[in-house]
């Protein structure tokens, strides 16, 4: 069996009386493209935030490569090898594409400026950034920005990458490109956890999926098993699970 690179043990996050995440046990295996799905408000973002250190969990544990990282602050989680891209792209608009990616290398991997620059140029090529590396971020389109975001996250040298809603705002053609890129990143040795509403992307690219509903884990299995599960169909009723 593959190594469990990430493991949440009975992880909970309560906001007052609201159980946003409730005793969730999921594990991501090395080499997975793991999908985290569920209806609006199911707790997907909160679960990610508890793993990445944005919030301390209320209870439970986060184990990363055998080490208990529960409650670590985001920069420390990043130094251990977990990084993320955000749904709302957070590039520095006045910096160039190259400089944005260099930020990941300098702050995420503590590279010198020279090393970060060399790494950033390589990564921009790897993500097939189609434009001039010196182009300002505020002149780029959505797909180009997503490529820059991914290169920036990879520049930290992460081994586990969270992708939040990467498909948002993309055309069908760009979707094909992003799926190819996600696979290429995985093949380069980075395990991937995707939070995504677009079922087409999840079903096509993920080898394992966890479904959250009202903070609880409904099921964790292969796409084939998950799509046939009665509880999942019920949770998504009226939410277009089959059609989108
Ligand atoms: N900081 C917070 N304070 C209070 N309640 C919160 C906070 N963050 C999230 N919640 C609540 O926790 C629940 C889970 O929210 P979360 O954002 O994790 O869901 P989600 O699955 O990411 O939803 P979506 O698909 O809409 O992004 C929701 O009821 C939400 O209103
Ligand atoms: Mg969310």
XYZ file of N, CA and C and ligand atoms in Angstrom:
764
model
N 0.832 -1.205 0.000
C 0.000 0.000 0.000
C 0.873 1.264 0.000
N 0.379 2.279 -0.690
C 1.130 3.542 -0.750
C 1.188 4.202 0.625
N 2.219 5.014 0.807
C 2.377 5.759 2.072
C 1.226 6.758 2.238
N 0.699 6.846 3.470
C -0.297 7.887 3.763
C 0.474 9.173 3.991
N 0.433 10.064 3.019
C 1.222 11.301 3.149
C 0.521 12.273 4.104
N -0.818 12.260 4.067
C -1.604 13.133 4.960
C -2.733 12.327 5.576
N -2.955 12.581 6.846
C -3.956 11.812 7.564
C -4.636 12.731 8.579
N -5.940 12.904 8.481
C -6.633 13.658 9.528
C -7.313 12.639 10.435
N -7.075 12.772 11.718
C -7.634 11.829 12.678
C -8.696 12.525 13.515
N -9.942 12.149 13.260
C -11.078 12.695 13.994
C -10.986 14.222 14.110
N -10.694 14.861 12.998
C -10.463 16.308 12.994
C -11.787 17.077 13.037
N -11.880 18.002 13.980
C -13.096 18.804 14.118
C -12.751 20.283 14.199
N -13.651 21.103 13.619
C -13.575 22.544 13.810
C -14.982 23.064 14.058
N -15.182 23.601 15.229
C -16.493 24.160 15.567
C -16.389 25.670 15.617
N -17.397 26.345 15.060
C -17.519 27.793 15.210
C -18.716 28.013 16.123
N -18.492 28.269 17.386
C -19.594 28.318 18.340
C -20.290 26.969 18.317
N -21.596 26.978 18.083
C -22.352 25.721 18.065
C -22.307 25.008 16.718
N -21.708 25.646 15.715
C -21.720 25.060 14.368
C -20.539 24.106 14.170
N -20.868 22.853 13.850
C -19.804 21.881 13.598
C -19.437 21.940 12.113
N -18.543 22.856 11.764
C -18.169 23.054 10.350
C -17.426 21.832 9.820
N -16.591 21.238 10.682
C -15.910 19.973 10.376
C -16.075 19.100 11.605
N -16.569 17.894 11.405
C -16.940 17.070 12.547
C -16.329 15.663 12.476
N -15.301 15.449 13.261
C -14.640 14.143 13.397
C -14.304 13.518 12.040
N -13.604 14.273 11.225
C -13.302 13.793 9.868
C -11.990 12.999 9.848
N -12.089 11.785 9.317
C -10.923 10.929 9.111
C -10.735 10.751 7.609
N -9.751 11.433 7.061
C -9.420 11.142 5.663
C -7.922 10.890 5.567
N -7.498 10.141 4.571
C -6.068 10.051 4.319
C -5.812 10.187 2.825
N -4.714 10.858 2.545
C -4.281 11.047 1.162
C -3.027 10.216 0.985
N -3.013 9.388 -0.060
C -1.834 8.553 -0.295
C -0.874 9.261 -1.244
N 0.406 8.951 -1.053
C 1.446 9.523 -1.910
C 1.109 9.235 -3.370
N 1.133 10.254 -4.212
C 0.843 10.068 -5.636
C -0.621 10.221 -5.999
N -1.460 10.423 -4.993
C -2.889 10.641 -5.263
C -3.138 11.970 -5.958
N -4.205 11.978 -6.763
C -4.894 13.232 -7.061
C -6.224 13.040 -6.346
N -6.321 13.659 -5.175
C -7.392 13.387 -4.235
C -8.425 14.510 -4.321
N -9.684 14.164 -4.501
C -10.732 15.176 -4.617
C -11.499 15.316 -3.310
N -11.675 16.568 -2.873
C -12.498 16.830 -1.691
C -13.724 17.582 -2.186
N -14.884 16.931 -2.079
C -16.098 17.547 -2.623
C -17.211 17.555 -1.574
N -18.313 18.193 -1.928
C -19.450 18.293 -1.026
C -20.236 19.547 -1.356
N -21.509 19.577 -0.988
C -22.347 20.750 -1.282
C -21.822 22.015 -0.616
N -22.361 23.158 -0.967
C -21.966 24.432 -0.350
C -22.098 24.356 1.163
N -21.095 24.851 1.862
C -21.134 24.884 3.316
C -20.813 23.547 3.974
N -20.342 22.568 3.184
C -20.084 21.225 3.718
C -18.874 21.177 4.647
N -17.996 22.166 4.524
C -16.816 22.181 5.397
C -15.490 21.972 4.671
N -15.505 22.016 3.345
C -14.300 21.730 2.553
C -13.186 22.747 2.817
N -13.564 24.019 2.749
C -12.549 25.067 2.960
C -12.056 25.045 4.403
N -12.978 24.836 5.335
C -12.586 24.794 6.746
C -11.610 23.638 7.005
N -11.883 22.491 6.394
C -10.987 21.349 6.570
C -9.594 21.681 6.024
N -9.553 22.256 4.833
C -8.272 22.677 4.250
C -7.553 23.657 5.161
N -8.315 24.632 5.686
C -7.714 25.651 6.548
C -7.151 25.047 7.839
N -7.820 24.023 8.357
C -7.319 23.377 9.579
C -6.025 22.604 9.286
N -5.938 22.020 8.107
C -4.725 21.273 7.746
C -3.571 22.255 7.498
N -3.886 23.324 6.751
C -2.835 24.270 6.343
C -2.449 25.256 7.446
N -3.169 25.218 8.568
C -2.770 26.033 9.714
C -3.425 27.406 9.796
N -4.372 27.665 8.884
C -5.075 28.953 8.935
C -5.879 29.066 10.228
N -6.523 27.971 10.610
C -7.200 27.905 11.916
C -6.635 26.724 12.691
N -6.546 26.850 14.022
C -6.273 25.644 14.803
C -7.555 24.808 14.869
N -7.478 23.485 14.723
C -8.692 22.681 14.863
C -9.202 22.707 16.301
N -10.481 22.413 16.480
C -11.067 22.326 17.824
C -10.569 21.053 18.518
N -10.527 19.961 17.753
C -9.970 18.714 18.286
C -9.532 17.829 17.132
N -8.839 16.769 17.461
C -8.345 15.847 16.443
C -6.911 16.169 16.048
N -6.398 15.405 15.085
C -4.990 15.543 14.704
C -4.813 15.621 13.199
N -3.740 16.293 12.810
C -3.313 16.302 11.413
C -1.921 15.669 11.363
N -1.817 14.559 10.656
C -0.534 13.867 10.550
C -0.032 14.013 9.113
N 1.186 14.537 8.966
C 1.780 14.690 7.642
C 3.095 13.918 7.605
N 3.188 12.953 6.732
C 4.362 12.073 6.626
C 4.800 11.562 8.005
N 3.827 11.106 8.762
C 4.116 10.485 10.052
C 4.327 11.470 11.190
N 4.309 12.782 10.884
C 4.579 13.772 11.934
C 3.285 14.500 12.288
N 3.088 14.720 13.576
C 1.902 15.438 14.035
C 2.118 16.934 13.806
N 1.372 17.516 12.873
C 1.530 18.952 12.581
C 0.296 19.748 13.039
N -0.517 19.146 13.894
C -1.744 19.794 14.366
C -1.450 21.167 14.966
N -2.157 22.179 14.482
C -2.039 23.517 15.073
C -0.809 24.294 14.620
N 0.006 23.735 13.722
C 1.152 24.485 13.199
C 0.653 25.704 12.433
N 1.392 26.784 12.512
C 1.046 28.003 11.754
C 1.344 27.771 10.257
N 0.641 28.523 9.368
C 0.776 28.282 7.922
C 2.216 28.232 7.394
N 3.084 29.147 7.844
C 4.444 29.151 7.286
C 5.204 27.881 7.672
N 4.857 27.363 8.854
C 5.527 26.150 9.324
C 5.012 24.928 8.561
N 3.708 24.929 8.300
C 3.117 23.846 7.500
C 3.753 23.853 6.106
N 3.937 25.057 5.579
C 4.551 25.215 4.253
C 5.989 24.699 4.257
N 6.742 25.027 5.288
C 8.138 24.565 5.379
C 8.210 23.043 5.463
N 7.149 22.440 5.991
C 7.133 20.976 6.057
C 6.758 20.342 4.721
N 6.264 21.144 3.772
C 6.036 20.596 2.430
C 4.606 20.613 1.925
N 3.730 21.375 2.607
C 2.356 21.504 2.110
C 2.159 22.945 1.634
N 1.662 23.104 0.430
C 1.390 24.458 -0.056
C 0.066 24.464 -0.802
N -0.424 25.638 -1.121
C -1.763 25.721 -1.711
C -1.860 26.858 -2.719
N -2.829 26.705 -3.622
C -3.220 27.843 -4.444
C -4.609 28.240 -3.960
N -4.968 29.482 -4.204
C -6.235 29.991 -3.699
C -7.217 30.189 -4.841
N -8.503 30.063 -4.490
C -9.552 30.267 -5.495
C -9.433 31.678 -6.080
N -9.295 32.647 -5.196
C -9.083 34.006 -5.667
C -7.579 34.186 -5.774
N -7.138 34.282 -7.020
C -5.702 34.297 -7.279
C -5.048 35.454 -6.532
N -3.983 35.122 -5.815
C -3.359 36.120 -4.942
C -1.993 36.565 -5.439
N -1.871 36.822 -6.712
C -0.578 37.294 -7.210
C -0.373 38.739 -6.799
N 0.876 39.152 -6.855
C 1.186 40.560 -6.648
C 1.063 41.228 -8.012
N 0.025 42.080 -8.191
C -0.301 42.570 -9.537
C 0.800 43.376 -10.209
N 1.590 44.106 -9.401
C 2.601 44.961 -10.027
C 3.915 44.238 -10.275
N 4.029 43.042 -9.740
C 5.251 42.276 -9.993
C 5.090 41.487 -11.283
N 6.205 41.090 -11.870
C 6.148 40.276 -13.082
C 5.782 38.840 -12.710
N 5.423 38.056 -13.735
C 5.149 36.632 -13.525
C 6.346 35.977 -12.841
N 7.527 36.286 -13.355
C 8.760 35.707 -12.809
C 8.946 36.073 -11.335
N 8.761 37.351 -11.024
C 8.938 37.790 -9.622
C 7.923 37.117 -8.699
N 6.690 36.944 -9.182
C 5.673 36.268 -8.371
C 6.118 34.852 -8.020
N 6.640 34.142 -8.997
C 7.072 32.764 -8.746
C 8.296 32.752 -7.830
N 9.169 33.753 -8.015
C 10.357 33.840 -7.151
C 9.992 33.996 -5.680
N 8.876 34.674 -5.417
C 8.409 34.849 -4.030
C 8.265 33.476 -3.363
N 7.711 32.516 -4.119
C 7.537 31.160 -3.586
C 8.870 30.523 -3.211
N 9.884 30.753 -4.025
C 11.206 30.157 -3.767
C 11.941 30.835 -2.631
N 11.840 32.171 -2.562
C 12.569 32.920 -1.532
C 11.942 32.689 -0.157
N 10.591 32.795 -0.091
C 9.934 32.681 1.214
C 9.552 31.249 1.563
N 9.197 30.454 0.548
C 8.772 29.077 0.818
C 9.944 28.122 0.987
N 11.006 28.325 0.209
C 12.122 27.367 0.240
C 13.427 28.012 0.682
N 13.368 29.303 1.076
C 14.552 30.033 1.551
C 15.709 29.996 0.553
N 15.383 30.104 -0.722
C 16.424 30.145 -1.741
C 16.995 31.558 -1.816
N 18.228 31.668 -2.327
C 18.775 32.994 -2.608
C 18.024 33.544 -3.813
N 18.185 34.837 -4.062
C 17.470 35.445 -5.176
C 17.868 34.786 -6.497
N 19.154 34.496 -6.606
C 19.664 33.889 -7.846
C 19.080 32.479 -8.059
N 19.095 31.702 -6.987
C 18.531 30.342 -7.066
C 17.035 30.384 -7.374
N 16.342 31.320 -6.683
C 14.893 31.426 -6.861
C 14.553 31.812 -8.298
N 15.381 32.658 -8.881
C 15.161 33.104 -10.253
C 15.319 31.932 -11.234
N 16.380 31.161 -11.042
C 16.625 30.012 -11.929
C 15.490 28.999 -11.796
N 15.072 28.760 -10.551
C 14.001 27.799 -10.317
C 12.678 28.292 -10.917
N 12.419 29.584 -10.740
C 11.171 30.170 -11.244
C 11.090 30.062 -12.767
N 12.214 30.312 -13.441
C 12.219 30.220 -14.905
C 11.917 28.798 -15.351
N 12.506 27.833 -14.651
C 12.245 26.420 -14.963
C 10.785 26.067 -14.744
N 10.241 26.554 -13.616
C 8.851 26.218 -13.283
C 7.861 26.874 -14.241
N 8.162 28.091 -14.674
C 7.269 28.747 -15.642
C 7.229 27.931 -16.944
N 8.356 27.363 -17.284
C 8.403 26.493 -18.462
C 7.602 25.215 -18.204
N 7.778 24.661 -17.004
C 7.071 23.426 -16.626
C 5.554 23.596 -16.669
N 5.055 24.741 -16.213
C 3.601 24.961 -16.226
C 3.128 25.520 -17.578
N 4.046 25.568 -18.525
C 3.761 26.069 -19.879
C 3.180 27.476 -19.856
N 3.821 28.330 -19.086
C 3.430 29.736 -19.089
C 3.727 30.291 -20.475
N 2.673 30.765 -21.174
C 2.838 31.021 -22.603
C 3.418 32.388 -22.950
N 3.689 33.202 -21.924
C 4.002 34.601 -22.214
C 5.410 34.933 -21.731
N 5.782 36.190 -21.855
C 7.080 36.677 -21.402
C 7.137 36.630 -19.865
N 8.143 35.986 -19.282
C 8.243 35.930 -17.816
C 8.264 37.301 -17.159
N 8.662 38.313 -17.925
C 8.720 39.678 -17.367
C 7.373 40.395 -17.434
N 6.352 39.743 -18.024
C 5.029 40.383 -18.126
C 4.475 40.626 -16.724
N 3.870 41.785 -16.529
C 3.299 42.126 -15.221
C 2.063 41.259 -14.953
N 1.901 40.850 -13.698
C 0.774 39.973 -13.347
C -0.566 40.607 -13.711
N -0.664 41.949 -13.572
C -1.962 42.587 -13.854
C -2.295 42.644 -15.349
N -1.387 42.149 -16.199
C -1.690 42.107 -17.633
C -2.066 40.690 -18.083
N -2.118 39.744 -17.137
C -2.331 38.339 -17.514
C -3.809 37.948 -17.435
N -4.203 36.956 -18.248
C -5.584 36.446 -18.165
C -5.684 35.361 -17.083
N -6.906 34.884 -16.839
C -7.154 33.943 -15.733
C -6.273 32.702 -15.822
N -6.223 32.112 -17.002
C -5.458 30.869 -17.160
C -3.970 31.105 -16.932
N -3.465 32.231 -17.444
C -2.041 32.545 -17.244
C -1.750 32.754 -15.759
N -2.685 33.427 -15.064
C -2.500 33.651 -13.630
C -2.511 32.342 -12.859
N -3.375 31.414 -13.297
C -3.426 30.111 -12.607
C -2.118 29.355 -12.793
N -1.553 29.466 -13.972
C -0.252 28.816 -14.206
C 0.824 29.431 -13.301
N 0.780 30.770 -13.178
C 1.749 31.460 -12.317
C 1.554 31.029 -10.855
N 0.285 30.953 -10.421
C -0.024 30.531 -9.045
C 0.522 29.133 -8.752
N 0.344 28.237 -9.718
C 0.824 26.869 -9.514
C 2.347 26.838 -9.465
N 2.984 27.588 -10.369
C 4.450 27.636 -10.371
C 4.954 28.214 -9.046
N 4.252 29.231 -8.542
C 4.645 29.875 -7.280
C 4.552 28.885 -6.118
N 3.450 28.124 -6.105
C 3.293 27.126 -5.027
C 4.384 26.059 -5.136
N 4.669 25.620 -6.356
C 5.680 24.570 -6.545
C 7.082 25.064 -6.197
N 7.304 26.380 -6.345
C 8.625 26.950 -6.051
C 9.022 26.777 -4.590
N 8.034 26.540 -3.731
C 8.338 26.320 -2.309
C 8.906 24.913 -2.096
N 8.870 24.093 -3.152
C 9.378 22.723 -3.028
C 8.391 21.802 -2.333
N 7.090 22.166 -2.366
C 6.091 21.375 -1.644
C 5.960 19.968 -2.226
N 5.547 19.055 -1.366
C 5.312 17.671 -1.778
C 3.825 17.342 -1.780
N 3.035 18.234 -1.174
C 1.578 18.089 -1.175
C 1.002 19.452 -1.534
N 0.206 19.479 -2.596
C -0.316 20.749 -3.102
C -1.835 20.736 -3.051
N -2.413 21.756 -2.396
C -3.872 21.925 -2.372
C -4.263 22.871 -3.494
N -5.206 22.448 -4.293
C -5.727 23.312 -5.354
C -7.171 23.631 -5.024
N -7.483 24.919 -4.865
C -8.846 25.299 -4.489
C -9.563 25.872 -5.700
N -10.571 25.141 -6.184
C -11.418 25.637 -7.271
C -10.598 26.122 -8.464
N -9.686 25.287 -8.933
C -8.840 25.717 -10.062
C -9.625 25.904 -11.348
N -10.778 25.225 -11.467
C -11.526 25.274 -12.730
C -12.362 26.542 -12.857
N -12.538 27.261 -11.752
C -13.413 28.441 -11.769
C -12.947 29.443 -12.818
N -13.872 29.835 -13.671
C -13.585 30.885 -14.655
C -12.851 30.437 -15.898
N -12.688 29.124 -16.067
C -11.960 28.650 -17.250
C -12.914 28.207 -18.366
N -12.472 28.334 -19.607
C -13.248 27.860 -20.756
C -13.044 26.340 -20.881
N -13.910 25.644 -21.642
C -13.728 24.195 -21.807
C -12.338 23.825 -22.325
N -11.805 24.626 -23.225
C -10.463 24.352 -23.765
C -9.400 24.487 -22.686
N -9.546 25.519 -21.852
C -8.575 25.736 -20.772
C -8.662 24.622 -19.726
N -9.873 24.085 -19.583
C -10.079 22.989 -18.643
C -9.247 21.760 -19.038
N -9.221 21.484 -20.318
C -8.414 20.372 -20.830
C -6.948 20.603 -20.475
N -6.501 21.861 -20.653
C -5.105 22.203 -20.348
C -4.803 22.051 -18.863
N -5.746 22.474 -18.018
C -5.478 22.446 -16.580
C -5.448 20.992 -16.080
N -6.290 20.150 -16.671
C -6.281 18.732 -16.299
C -4.920 18.118 -16.647
N -4.426 18.449 -17.831
C -3.107 17.930 -18.242
C -2.023 18.432 -17.289
N -2.134 19.693 -16.882
C -1.136 20.278 -15.986
C -1.182 19.624 -14.599
N -2.389 19.380 -14.092
C -2.531 18.730 -12.778
C -1.850 17.352 -12.815
N -2.077 16.618 -13.906
C -1.454 15.288 -14.028
C 0.069 15.397 -14.099
N 0.537 16.411 -14.814
C 1.984 16.588 -14.965
C 2.629 16.902 -13.616
N 1.940 17.717 -12.816
C 2.462 18.058 -11.486
C 2.540 16.785 -10.636
N 1.462 15.990 -10.673
C 1.464 14.730 -9.918
C 2.625 13.825 -10.389
N 2.783 13.727 -11.697
C 3.834 12.860 -12.238
C 5.239 13.347 -11.866
N 5.340 14.625 -11.502
C 6.653 15.147 -11.096
C 6.953 14.828 -9.629
N 6.013 14.143 -8.954
C 6.274 13.716 -7.577
C 5.544 14.515 -6.512
N 4.580 15.317 -6.924
C 3.811 16.118 -5.959
C 2.407 15.519 -5.832
N 2.009 15.188 -4.618
C 0.663 14.673 -4.355
C -0.308 15.858 -4.345
N -1.522 15.616 -4.845
C -2.451 16.746 -5.022
C -3.784 16.506 -4.321
N -4.263 17.537 -3.641
C -5.603 17.518 -3.065
C -6.390 18.661 -3.705
N -7.495 18.301 -4.358
C -8.288 19.308 -5.070
C -9.624 19.517 -4.377
N -9.974 20.777 -4.131
C -11.334 21.124 -3.727
C -11.979 21.769 -4.939
N -13.101 21.223 -5.361
C -13.622 21.660 -6.654
C -15.121 21.396 -6.742
N -15.833 22.346 -7.353
C -17.262 22.125 -7.571
C -17.527 21.438 -8.900
N -16.626 21.611 -9.838
C -16.881 21.098 -11.175
C -16.650 19.580 -11.216
N -17.766 18.838 -11.271
C -17.688 17.370 -11.185
C -16.909 16.750 -12.341
N -17.045 17.368 -13.498
C -16.353 16.825 -14.674
C -14.849 16.727 -14.393
N -14.308 17.785 -13.804
C -12.878 17.794 -13.514
C -12.541 16.747 -12.453
N -13.326 16.721 -11.392
C -13.063 15.794 -10.288
C -13.093 14.341 -10.774
N -14.142 14.011 -11.515
C -14.313 12.621 -11.956
C -13.243 12.227 -12.962
N -12.795 13.182 -13.730
C -11.819 12.858 -14.760
C -10.412 12.715 -14.192
N -10.089 13.535 -13.209
C -8.681 13.623 -12.824
C -8.347 12.898 -11.513
N -9.348 12.710 -10.628
C -9.040 12.166 -9.297
C -9.046 10.643 -9.286
N -8.143 10.058 -8.516
C -8.183 8.605 -8.333
C -8.888 8.232 -7.030
N -8.961 9.182 -6.075
C -9.715 8.952 -4.842
C -10.456 10.236 -4.489
N -11.621 10.045 -3.842
C -12.482 11.194 -3.533
C -13.044 11.041 -2.122
N -13.120 12.163 -1.396
C -13.849 12.188 -0.126
C -15.019 13.153 -0.277
N -16.178 12.760 0.235
C -17.360 13.621 0.165
C -17.722 14.088 1.567
N -17.782 15.392 1.746
C -18.224 15.962 3.025
C -19.655 16.437 2.888
N -20.406 16.363 3.992
C -21.769 16.890 4.018
C -22.059 17.331 5.451
N -22.441 18.587 5.623
C -22.659 19.141 6.966
C -21.508 18.804 7.913
N -20.308 18.959 7.433
C -19.132 18.779 8.281
C -18.673 17.347 8.470
N -19.513 16.393 8.048
C -19.133 14.992 8.259
C -18.652 14.339 6.967
N -17.770 13.344 7.133
C -17.326 12.570 5.978
C -18.412 11.544 5.632
N -18.929 11.628 4.384
C -19.949 10.658 3.951
C -19.301 9.391 3.439
N -18.257 9.562 2.637
C -17.616 8.413 1.995
C -16.244 8.835 1.480
N -15.321 7.884 1.447
C -14.006 8.138 0.826
C -13.690 6.909 -0.008
N -13.651 7.096 -1.330
C -13.474 5.923 -2.199
C -13.064 6.359 -3.612
N -13.117 5.438 -4.549
C -12.785 5.763 -5.946
C -13.962 6.527 -6.569
N -13.717 7.271 -7.666
C -14.812 7.992 -8.325
C -15.965 7.061 -8.706
N -15.656 5.859 -9.161
C -16.698 4.913 -9.587
C -17.645 4.594 -8.434
N -17.079 4.306 -7.268
C -17.901 3.943 -6.107
C -18.662 5.165 -5.595
N -17.983 6.305 -5.542
C -18.602 7.518 -5.003
C -19.828 7.942 -5.822
N -19.717 7.882 -7.161
C -20.850 8.333 -7.997
C -22.057 7.427 -7.866
N -21.831 6.191 -7.450
C -22.974 5.272 -7.327
C -23.568 5.249 -5.928
N -22.966 5.978 -4.993
C -23.388 5.886 -3.595
C -24.686 6.674 -3.355
N -25.646 5.998 -2.779
C -26.972 6.595 -2.518
C -26.883 7.875 -1.683
N -26.048 7.829 -0.622
C -25.971 8.975 0.295
C -25.405 10.196 -0.426
N -24.463 9.931 -1.334
C -23.858 11.035 -2.072
C -24.884 11.645 -3.017
N -25.614 10.792 -3.718
C -26.641 11.287 -4.643
C -27.668 12.120 -3.891
N -28.036 11.646 -2.691
C -29.018 12.358 -1.880
C -28.468 13.722 -1.426
N -27.210 13.719 -1.007
C -26.600 14.969 -0.529
C -26.566 16.018 -1.635
N -26.425 15.548 -2.862
C -26.291 16.464 -3.999
C -27.599 16.721 -4.725
N -28.677 16.117 -4.252
C -29.954 16.246 -4.939
C -30.263 17.714 -5.204
N -30.519 18.035 -6.451
C -30.812 19.423 -6.794
C -29.573 20.271 -6.948
N -28.403 19.667 -6.738
C -27.169 20.435 -6.835
C -26.395 20.077 -8.114
N -27.073 19.304 -8.985
C -26.483 19.024 -10.297
C -25.298 18.086 -10.281
N -25.285 17.135 -9.342
C -24.138 16.241 -9.216
C -23.889 15.446 -10.498
N -24.982 14.983 -11.137
C -24.852 14.161 -12.335
C -24.462 14.974 -13.566
N -25.047 16.185 -13.626
C -24.971 16.885 -14.904
C -23.760 17.822 -15.054
N -23.193 18.259 -13.939
C -22.113 19.246 -14.115
C -20.736 18.629 -13.986
N -14.758 31.755 10.140
C -15.985 31.222 10.258
N -16.795 31.597 11.279
C -18.023 31.057 11.427
N -18.537 30.121 10.600
C -17.793 29.724 9.568
C -16.469 30.250 9.338
N -15.960 29.651 8.231
C -16.904 28.814 7.791
N -18.003 28.847 8.579
C -19.214 28.020 8.417
O -18.784 26.672 8.423
C -19.532 25.895 7.490
C -18.588 25.254 6.496
O -18.066 26.282 5.662
P -16.966 26.024 4.548
O -16.624 27.348 3.983
O -15.870 25.217 5.111
O -17.785 25.162 3.483
P -17.382 24.745 1.995
O -17.635 23.305 1.867
O -16.010 25.236 1.682
O -18.468 25.545 1.145
P -18.373 26.162 -0.350
O -18.577 25.014 -1.276
O -19.518 27.117 -0.393
O -17.040 26.809 -0.518
C -20.549 26.850 6.870
O -21.770 26.724 7.555
C -19.909 28.211 7.090
O -20.898 29.209 7.166
Mg -15.252 26.556 0.260
